[in-house]
Structures are given as C-alpha cells and as structure tokens.
Amino acid sequence: MNLLARLLRSGAKLRFKALRLATIKHIPTGKFNTLLESLIRSGWKRTYIYDGMDAWIDYGQVKLKKDGVRLNCEWDNWNEGSIEGPASDIQEIGERYGLRVSGEWRWSESDPKP
C-alpha cells in the first residue's frame, strides 16, 4: 500500500476513534435487509441511497437519521452488511438484534498486517 493510501486510512481510523463510533460488521445479507427494514419501521429516515450502476449488485449504501443520530449502512458482495454510527446507538442495535459490535472501522481489516 502506498504512503498516501496509508495516510488516508490512518486518518479515517483516527476520525472513527475520535468520534467514538462503532460498527457491526459481516451481517449476512438476509439479516442486513431485515435489519434495515426494521430500523426504518422504527422511525429511522433514509437520507441517502446509493444508486450507482452497481447498486446492490456489488455495493450498496443507505444513510439513516433519527433524532440527530446518523447511521451509515453499507453492503458489498465480499463482506456483506455493516452498520456504523455512534457507539452507544450501535451497541443498542447490536444487543437488540444479537449482533457483535466492533470498535474498529469497517475497512480496517482490509489493511495489510505488519
């Protein structure tokens, strides 16, 4: 990985920690879709839906907002679904749906290991 890419990824990881964010990673596709529908039914509003040429074939993204809290929901055909947001909200979602919460940025596991 080149120096610029490493710097950008380090910045993203630092931002993630500084903002006290958390992620639920590797949510199976069916469960991810059910979870999204459930969140929307419980009052979360869609503020963005990725509609690129490969939408929901290779990659998908939905951003949700409720009471000033924002969630970033992403799906790809390699890692399946993830939800990122403030740690307290993600922890609550994880507990409610029986999903494991991580304090790491979604893409951090893609970094080469030393």
C-alpha positions as MATLAB code, in Angstrom:
seq = 'MNLLARLLRSGAKLRFKALRLATIKHIPTGKFNTLLESLIRSGWKRTYIYDGMDAWIDYGQVKLKKDGVRLNCEWDNWNEGSIEGPASDIQEIGERYGLRVSGEWRWSESDPKP';
ca = [
       0.000    0.000    0.000;
       1.473    3.360   -0.925;
       2.175    6.147    1.545;
      -0.786    8.340    0.554;
      -3.230    5.459    0.943;
      -1.774    4.613    4.354;
      -2.088    8.224    5.498;
      -5.701    8.456    4.329;
      -6.638    5.186    6.018;
      -4.883    6.255    9.222;
      -6.866    9.494    9.162;
     -10.127    7.590    8.714;
      -9.290    5.282   11.624;
      -8.333    8.219   13.849;
     -11.598   10.016   12.987;
     -13.523    6.824   13.781;
     -11.971    6.598   17.260;
     -12.169   10.353   17.982;
     -15.895   10.423   17.185;
     -16.478    7.305   19.332;
     -18.004    5.323   16.502;
     -18.633    1.590   16.353;
     -19.527   -0.914   13.654;
     -21.471   -4.107   13.294;
     -19.656   -5.991   10.517;
     -20.333   -9.057    8.380;
     -24.117   -9.061    8.741;
     -25.481  -11.787    6.430;
     -27.398  -10.250    3.521;
     -30.847  -11.506    4.548;
     -30.412  -10.331    8.136;
     -28.994   -6.998    6.921;
     -32.060   -6.368    4.738;
     -34.412   -7.320    7.589;
     -32.491   -5.067    9.992;
     -32.675   -2.097    7.600;
     -36.435   -2.564    7.183;
     -36.857   -2.827   10.955;
     -34.869    0.358   11.606;
     -36.924    2.262    9.028;
     -40.183    0.980   10.545;
     -38.979    2.150   13.976;
     -38.593    5.752   12.797;
     -35.180    5.970   11.133;
     -35.416    8.067    7.929;
     -33.411    7.385    4.789;
     -31.288   10.415    3.935;
     -29.235    8.802    1.160;
     -29.449    5.699   -1.015;
     -26.554    4.739   -3.286;
     -27.901    4.430   -6.823;
     -24.792    3.800   -8.891;
     -24.725    1.390  -11.804;
     -23.656   -1.444   -9.470;
     -26.160   -0.600   -6.701;
     -26.948   -3.715   -4.656;
     -25.061   -5.919   -7.118;
     -21.514   -5.219   -5.907;
     -22.115   -2.422   -3.405;
     -24.973   -0.664   -1.650;
     -25.269    2.119    0.889;
     -28.119    3.669    2.852;
     -27.694    6.503    5.332;
     -30.275    6.804    8.095;
     -31.081    9.587   10.565;
     -33.217    9.739   13.707;
     -33.202   12.352   16.482;
     -29.952   13.855   15.174;
     -28.169   10.477   15.114;
     -26.795    9.222   11.790;
     -26.117    5.644   10.757;
     -24.165    4.519    7.714;
     -25.361    1.152    6.393;
     -23.204   -0.490    3.728;
     -23.317   -3.784    1.878;
     -20.899   -5.398   -0.533;
     -20.765   -8.847   -2.042;
     -17.498   -9.719   -0.232;
     -18.174   -8.735    3.381;
     -21.981   -8.428    3.250;
     -23.641   -5.837    5.518;
     -22.336   -3.384    8.090;
     -23.807   -0.570   10.161;
     -21.674    2.251   11.539;
     -22.617    5.047   13.916;
     -22.207    6.383   17.449;
     -21.006    3.580   19.725;
     -23.950    3.837   22.137;
     -26.521    3.538   19.340;
     -24.655    0.719   17.591;
     -24.317   -1.129   20.910;
     -28.084   -0.867   21.430;
     -28.773   -2.171   17.909;
     -26.267   -4.993   18.407;
     -27.915   -6.075   21.654;
     -31.426   -5.837   20.228;
     -30.591   -7.949   17.164;
     -27.976  -10.262   18.665;
     -25.077   -8.899   16.604;
     -21.433   -8.415   17.588;
     -20.234   -4.807   17.847;
     -16.697   -3.788   16.898;
     -14.794   -0.652   17.843;
     -12.974   -0.767   14.507;
     -13.716    0.955   11.231;
     -15.385   -1.337    8.665;
     -12.481   -1.287    6.234;
      -9.660   -1.573    8.788;
      -9.424   -5.335    8.385;
      -8.507   -4.761    4.720;
      -5.217   -3.164    5.774;
      -2.091   -5.254    5.339;
      -0.839   -6.707    8.606;
       2.771   -5.906    9.623;
];
